[in-house]
Amino acid sequence: MTATLLSMLGALLCALLARADVLPQSDFDLQRMAGKWYLIGFATNAHWFVSKKSEMKMGTAVLAPTAGGDLDMTYTSVNSDGSCWKMTHLAKKTDIPGRFTFRSQHWKNDNDMRVVSVKYDDYALIHTIKTKGGVSEVLNKMYSRSTDLSPGLMQKFEQFSKESGVLPENIVFLAKNGECPDA
């Protein structure tokens, strides 16, 4: 009963915080986001995550700026059976550099994505508010140019995730994994 109540309160708090305005990095440079990134940190207040987080492993994202200023994103991950999972999105630019929107055809949700903090040759911290059926969820991702992340960046990700309404037990660093051949 206590766990259920805490989960409900956490979800309410997250919904309120999801509406708070998290701004992208002020000097965002789309062209420098290009290339391959490893998804190392994952944090969300989504209910599905509780049962799936122990199975999740590191994947890759290839980000490609378009001529019009949008961001083509391709995600891949090796499944436990050795097959590859792949998803692509075209994130449309907004009037604010570092902020993009897209609709996930797979998950049927609307996404408001912000590149909160980035050092282009090292890491990128991305905050997304996903909305489906009027319900919003926070999703934070920490990417790295390598398969390792410094303890300081891990702490930065944990702190940011807590501040954006994610419960500490829903902040994970993903186990290393193989790569899909076309990643």
PDB file of C-alpha atoms in Angstrom:
ATOM      1  CA  MET A   1       0.000   0.000   0.000  1.00  0.00           C
ATOM      2  CA  THR A   2       2.784   2.419   0.942  1.00  0.00           C
ATOM      3  CA  ALA A   3       4.713   1.579  -2.233  1.00  0.00           C
ATOM      4  CA  THR A   4       1.605   2.176  -4.348  1.00  0.00           C
ATOM      5  CA  LEU A   5       0.934   5.499  -2.660  1.00  0.00           C
ATOM      6  CA  LEU A   6       4.549   6.592  -3.118  1.00  0.00           C
ATOM      7  CA  SER A   7       4.416   5.582  -6.792  1.00  0.00           C
ATOM      8  CA  MET A   8       1.229   7.573  -7.300  1.00  0.00           C
ATOM      9  CA  LEU A   9       2.689  10.620  -5.561  1.00  0.00           C
ATOM     10  CA  GLY A  10       5.870  10.261  -7.612  1.00  0.00           C
ATOM     11  CA  ALA A  11       3.851  10.091 -10.832  1.00  0.00           C
ATOM     12  CA  LEU A  12       1.881  13.199  -9.835  1.00  0.00           C
ATOM     13  CA  LEU A  13       5.063  15.084  -9.014  1.00  0.00           C
ATOM     14  CA  CYS A  14       6.603  13.989 -12.320  1.00  0.00           C
ATOM     15  CA  ALA A  15       3.549  15.137 -14.243  1.00  0.00           C
ATOM     16  CA  LEU A  16       3.810  18.553 -12.601  1.00  0.00           C
ATOM     17  CA  LEU A  17       7.555  18.777 -13.200  1.00  0.00           C
ATOM     18  CA  ALA A  18       7.162  17.647 -16.817  1.00  0.00           C
ATOM     19  CA  ARG A  19       5.391  20.941 -17.414  1.00  0.00           C
ATOM     20  CA  ALA A  20       8.296  22.946 -15.975  1.00  0.00           C
ATOM     21  CA  ASP A  21      10.369  24.525 -18.686  1.00  0.00           C
ATOM     22  CA  VAL A  22      13.723  22.819 -19.109  1.00  0.00           C
ATOM     23  CA  LEU A  23      15.752  24.859 -21.553  1.00  0.00           C
ATOM     24  CA  PRO A  24      18.310  23.585 -24.054  1.00  0.00           C
ATOM     25  CA  GLN A  25      21.964  24.542 -23.801  1.00  0.00           C
ATOM     26  CA  SER A  26      22.229  28.201 -24.817  1.00  0.00           C
ATOM     27  CA  ASP A  27      25.049  27.830 -27.362  1.00  0.00           C
ATOM     28  CA  PHE A  28      23.657  24.698 -29.059  1.00  0.00           C
ATOM     29  CA  ASP A  29      25.346  23.755 -32.360  1.00  0.00           C
ATOM     30  CA  LEU A  30      23.317  21.235 -34.394  1.00  0.00           C
ATOM     31  CA  GLN A  31      26.172  20.317 -36.740  1.00  0.00           C
ATOM     32  CA  ARG A  32      28.401  19.244 -33.851  1.00  0.00           C
ATOM     33  CA  MET A  33      25.716  16.736 -32.688  1.00  0.00           C
ATOM     34  CA  ALA A  34      26.305  14.689 -35.843  1.00  0.00           C
ATOM     35  CA  GLY A  35      27.644  11.180 -35.566  1.00  0.00           C
ATOM     36  CA  LYS A  36      27.483   8.133 -33.377  1.00  0.00           C
ATOM     37  CA  TRP A  37      26.567   8.234 -29.696  1.00  0.00           C
ATOM     38  CA  TYR A  38      26.240   5.457 -27.102  1.00  0.00           C
ATOM     39  CA  LEU A  39      23.143   5.490 -24.909  1.00  0.00           C
ATOM     40  CA  ILE A  40      24.566   4.976 -21.417  1.00  0.00           C
ATOM     41  CA  GLY A  41      22.071   6.520 -18.991  1.00  0.00           C
ATOM     42  CA  PHE A  42      18.288   6.170 -18.999  1.00  0.00           C
ATOM     43  CA  ALA A  43      15.837   7.716 -16.523  1.00  0.00           C
ATOM     44  CA  THR A  44      12.070   7.990 -16.718  1.00  0.00           C
ATOM     45  CA  ASN A  45       8.902   8.154 -14.681  1.00  0.00           C
ATOM     46  CA  ALA A  46       7.072   5.922 -17.209  1.00  0.00           C
ATOM     47  CA  HIS A  47       5.289   2.931 -15.637  1.00  0.00           C
ATOM     48  CA  TRP A  48       6.548   0.429 -18.257  1.00  0.00           C
ATOM     49  CA  PHE A  49      10.136   1.106 -17.213  1.00  0.00           C
ATOM     50  CA  VAL A  50       9.847  -0.586 -13.818  1.00  0.00           C
ATOM     51  CA  SER A  51       9.445  -4.037 -15.374  1.00  0.00           C
ATOM     52  CA  LYS A  52      11.877  -3.495 -18.275  1.00  0.00           C
ATOM     53  CA  LYS A  53      14.844  -1.646 -16.767  1.00  0.00           C
ATOM     54  CA  SER A  54      16.759  -4.779 -15.738  1.00  0.00           C
ATOM     55  CA  GLU A  55      16.637  -6.070 -19.334  1.00  0.00           C
ATOM     56  CA  MET A  56      17.815  -2.867 -21.009  1.00  0.00           C
ATOM     57  CA  LYS A  57      21.326  -2.661 -22.413  1.00  0.00           C
ATOM     58  CA  MET A  58      23.458   0.004 -24.045  1.00  0.00           C
ATOM     59  CA  GLY A  59      22.529   0.932 -27.608  1.00  0.00           C
ATOM     60  CA  THR A  60      23.665   3.444 -30.179  1.00  0.00           C
ATOM     61  CA  ALA A  61      22.172   6.525 -31.741  1.00  0.00           C
ATOM     62  CA  VAL A  62      23.336   8.035 -35.003  1.00  0.00           C
ATOM     63  CA  LEU A  63      22.348  11.672 -35.269  1.00  0.00           C
ATOM     64  CA  ALA A  64      22.361  13.420 -38.633  1.00  0.00           C
ATOM     65  CA  PRO A  65      21.438  17.078 -39.056  1.00  0.00           C
ATOM     66  CA  THR A  66      19.359  17.766 -42.157  1.00  0.00           C
ATOM     67  CA  ALA A  67      19.838  20.661 -44.552  1.00  0.00           C
ATOM     68  CA  GLY A  68      16.692  22.282 -43.127  1.00  0.00           C
ATOM     69  CA  GLY A  69      17.926  22.196 -39.520  1.00  0.00           C
ATOM     70  CA  ASP A  70      16.011  19.119 -38.362  1.00  0.00           C
ATOM     71  CA  LEU A  71      17.653  16.088 -36.745  1.00  0.00           C
ATOM     72  CA  ASP A  72      17.448  12.585 -38.206  1.00  0.00           C
ATOM     73  CA  MET A  73      17.860  10.088 -35.346  1.00  0.00           C
ATOM     74  CA  THR A  74      18.472   6.347 -35.757  1.00  0.00           C
ATOM     75  CA  TYR A  75      18.549   4.147 -32.650  1.00  0.00           C
ATOM     76  CA  THR A  76      19.805   0.552 -32.632  1.00  0.00           C
ATOM     77  CA  SER A  77      20.369  -2.075 -29.969  1.00  0.00           C
ATOM     78  CA  VAL A  78      21.251  -5.756 -29.965  1.00  0.00           C
ATOM     79  CA  ASN A  79      18.456  -7.884 -28.498  1.00  0.00           C
ATOM     80  CA  SER A  80      19.178 -10.810 -26.150  1.00  0.00           C
ATOM     81  CA  ASP A  81      18.704 -13.254 -29.064  1.00  0.00           C
ATOM     82  CA  GLY A  82      21.341 -11.434 -31.141  1.00  0.00           C
ATOM     83  CA  SER A  83      18.872  -9.734 -33.481  1.00  0.00           C
ATOM     84  CA  CYS A  84      18.896  -5.969 -33.909  1.00  0.00           C
ATOM     85  CA  TRP A  85      16.193  -3.529 -32.835  1.00  0.00           C
ATOM     86  CA  LYS A  86      16.049  -0.304 -34.824  1.00  0.00           C
ATOM     87  CA  MET A  87      13.942   2.843 -34.662  1.00  0.00           C
ATOM     88  CA  THR A  88      14.188   6.131 -36.533  1.00  0.00           C
ATOM     89  CA  HIS A  89      12.676   9.555 -35.929  1.00  0.00           C
ATOM     90  CA  LEU A  90      12.913  12.865 -37.702  1.00  0.00           C
ATOM     91  CA  ALA A  91      12.986  15.511 -34.983  1.00  0.00           C
ATOM     92  CA  LYS A  92      11.757  18.845 -36.291  1.00  0.00           C
ATOM     93  CA  LYS A  93      13.518  22.016 -35.207  1.00  0.00           C
ATOM     94  CA  THR A  94      11.645  24.627 -33.225  1.00  0.00           C
ATOM     95  CA  ASP A  95      12.271  28.352 -32.786  1.00  0.00           C
ATOM     96  CA  ILE A  96      14.612  27.479 -29.914  1.00  0.00           C
ATOM     97  CA  PRO A  97      17.985  25.976 -30.939  1.00  0.00           C
ATOM     98  CA  GLY A  98      18.436  22.578 -29.246  1.00  0.00           C
ATOM     99  CA  ARG A  99      14.706  21.946 -28.923  1.00  0.00           C
ATOM    100  CA  PHE A 100      12.981  19.513 -31.283  1.00  0.00           C
ATOM    101  CA  THR A 101       9.591  17.849 -31.619  1.00  0.00           C
ATOM    102  CA  PHE A 102       8.586  14.569 -33.204  1.00  0.00           C
ATOM    103  CA  ARG A 103       5.801  11.996 -33.249  1.00  0.00           C
ATOM    104  CA  SER A 104       6.749   8.384 -32.574  1.00  0.00           C
ATOM    105  CA  GLN A 105       4.820   6.224 -35.003  1.00  0.00           C
ATOM    106  CA  HIS A 106       5.847   3.123 -33.056  1.00  0.00           C
ATOM    107  CA  TRP A 107       4.792   4.327 -29.592  1.00  0.00           C
ATOM    108  CA  LYS A 108       2.093   6.746 -30.812  1.00  0.00           C
ATOM    109  CA  ASN A 109       3.261   9.620 -28.626  1.00  0.00           C
ATOM    110  CA  ASP A 110       4.338  13.226 -29.131  1.00  0.00           C
ATOM    111  CA  ASN A 111       7.853  14.162 -28.036  1.00  0.00           C
ATOM    112  CA  ASP A 112       9.282  17.503 -26.961  1.00  0.00           C
ATOM    113  CA  MET A 113      13.056  16.958 -26.831  1.00  0.00           C
ATOM    114  CA  ARG A 114      15.694  19.363 -25.485  1.00  0.00           C
ATOM    115  CA  VAL A 115      19.483  19.003 -25.588  1.00  0.00           C
ATOM    116  CA  VAL A 116      20.071  20.260 -22.050  1.00  0.00           C
ATOM    117  CA  SER A 117      23.827  19.904 -21.807  1.00  0.00           C
ATOM    118  CA  VAL A 118      26.375  18.796 -24.380  1.00  0.00           C
ATOM    119  CA  LYS A 119      30.111  18.659 -24.829  1.00  0.00           C
ATOM    120  CA  TYR A 120      30.185  17.527 -28.439  1.00  0.00           C
ATOM    121  CA  ASP A 121      33.238  15.262 -28.244  1.00  0.00           C
ATOM    122  CA  ASP A 122      32.199  13.708 -24.917  1.00  0.00           C
ATOM    123  CA  TYR A 123      28.539  13.587 -23.795  1.00  0.00           C
ATOM    124  CA  ALA A 124      24.993  14.804 -24.414  1.00  0.00           C
ATOM    125  CA  LEU A 125      22.213  15.021 -21.818  1.00  0.00           C
ATOM    126  CA  ILE A 126      18.788  14.994 -23.463  1.00  0.00           C
ATOM    127  CA  HIS A 127      15.452  15.666 -21.744  1.00  0.00           C
ATOM    128  CA  THR A 128      12.226  14.629 -23.448  1.00  0.00           C
ATOM    129  CA  ILE A 129       8.616  15.079 -22.442  1.00  0.00           C
ATOM    130  CA  LYS A 130       6.531  12.325 -24.033  1.00  0.00           C
ATOM    131  CA  THR A 131       2.774  12.865 -24.223  1.00  0.00           C
ATOM    132  CA  LYS A 132       0.132  10.298 -25.126  1.00  0.00           C
ATOM    133  CA  GLY A 133      -3.571  10.594 -24.424  1.00  0.00           C
ATOM    134  CA  GLY A 134      -3.036  13.752 -22.380  1.00  0.00           C
ATOM    135  CA  VAL A 135      -0.560  12.038 -20.031  1.00  0.00           C
ATOM    136  CA  SER A 136       3.029  13.293 -19.972  1.00  0.00           C
ATOM    137  CA  GLU A 137       6.134  11.362 -18.942  1.00  0.00           C
ATOM    138  CA  VAL A 138       9.707  12.514 -18.481  1.00  0.00           C
ATOM    139  CA  LEU A 139      12.528  10.661 -20.245  1.00  0.00           C
ATOM    140  CA  ASN A 140      16.161  11.640 -19.752  1.00  0.00           C
ATOM    141  CA  LYS A 141      18.983  10.068 -21.722  1.00  0.00           C
ATOM    142  CA  MET A 142      22.734  10.387 -21.290  1.00  0.00           C
ATOM    143  CA  TYR A 143      24.785   9.755 -24.403  1.00  0.00           C
ATOM    144  CA  SER A 144      28.543   9.417 -24.719  1.00  0.00           C
ATOM    145  CA  ARG A 145      30.925   9.300 -27.665  1.00  0.00           C
ATOM    146  CA  SER A 146      32.488   6.218 -26.009  1.00  0.00           C
ATOM    147  CA  THR A 147      31.055   3.242 -24.116  1.00  0.00           C
ATOM    148  CA  ASP A 148      32.256   4.704 -20.810  1.00  0.00           C
ATOM    149  CA  LEU A 149      31.083   7.658 -18.780  1.00  0.00           C
ATOM    150  CA  SER A 150      33.045   9.438 -16.071  1.00  0.00           C
ATOM    151  CA  PRO A 151      31.744   9.311 -12.473  1.00  0.00           C
ATOM    152  CA  GLY A 152      31.235  13.087 -12.596  1.00  0.00           C
ATOM    153  CA  LEU A 153      28.958  12.826 -15.641  1.00  0.00           C
ATOM    154  CA  MET A 154      27.088   9.922 -14.065  1.00  0.00           C
ATOM    155  CA  GLN A 155      26.452  12.109 -11.022  1.00  0.00           C
ATOM    156  CA  LYS A 156      25.379  15.023 -13.243  1.00  0.00           C
ATOM    157  CA  PHE A 157      22.836  12.746 -14.978  1.00  0.00           C
ATOM    158  CA  GLU A 158      21.494  11.386 -11.697  1.00  0.00           C
ATOM    159  CA  GLN A 159      21.110  14.878 -10.222  1.00  0.00           C
ATOM    160  CA  PHE A 160      19.399  16.282 -13.307  1.00  0.00           C
ATOM    161  CA  SER A 161      17.037  13.298 -13.468  1.00  0.00           C
ATOM    162  CA  LYS A 162      16.017  13.680  -9.821  1.00  0.00           C
ATOM    163  CA  GLU A 163      15.460  17.415 -10.355  1.00  0.00           C
ATOM    164  CA  SER A 164      13.230  16.658 -13.346  1.00  0.00           C
ATOM    165  CA  GLY A 165      11.009  14.359 -11.277  1.00  0.00           C
ATOM    166  CA  VAL A 166      12.448  10.892 -11.822  1.00  0.00           C
ATOM    167  CA  LEU A 167      12.641   8.645  -8.779  1.00  0.00           C
ATOM    168  CA  PRO A 168      16.187   7.481  -7.904  1.00  0.00           C
ATOM    169  CA  GLU A 169      15.292   3.827  -8.544  1.00  0.00           C
ATOM    170  CA  ASN A 170      14.286   4.748 -12.102  1.00  0.00           C
ATOM    171  CA  ILE A 171      17.709   6.111 -13.015  1.00  0.00           C
ATOM    172  CA  VAL A 172      19.915   3.440 -14.579  1.00  0.00           C
ATOM    173  CA  PHE A 173      23.225   3.136 -16.328  1.00  0.00           C
ATOM    174  CA  LEU A 174      22.934   0.530 -19.037  1.00  0.00           C
ATOM    175  CA  ALA A 175      25.173  -2.533 -19.298  1.00  0.00           C
ATOM    176  CA  LYS A 176      27.530  -2.625 -22.261  1.00  0.00           C
ATOM    177  CA  ASN A 177      26.214  -4.514 -25.228  1.00  0.00           C
ATOM    178  CA  GLY A 178      27.263  -5.512 -28.713  1.00  0.00           C
ATOM    179  CA  GLU A 179      26.468  -3.252 -31.633  1.00  0.00           C
ATOM    180  CA  CYS A 180      24.255  -3.822 -34.612  1.00  0.00           C
ATOM    181  CA  PRO A 181      26.328  -4.197 -37.800  1.00  0.00           C
ATOM    182  CA  ASP A 182      24.943  -1.031 -39.399  1.00  0.00           C
ATOM    183  CA  ALA A 183      25.285   1.152 -36.273  1.00  0.00           C
TER     184      ALA A 183
END
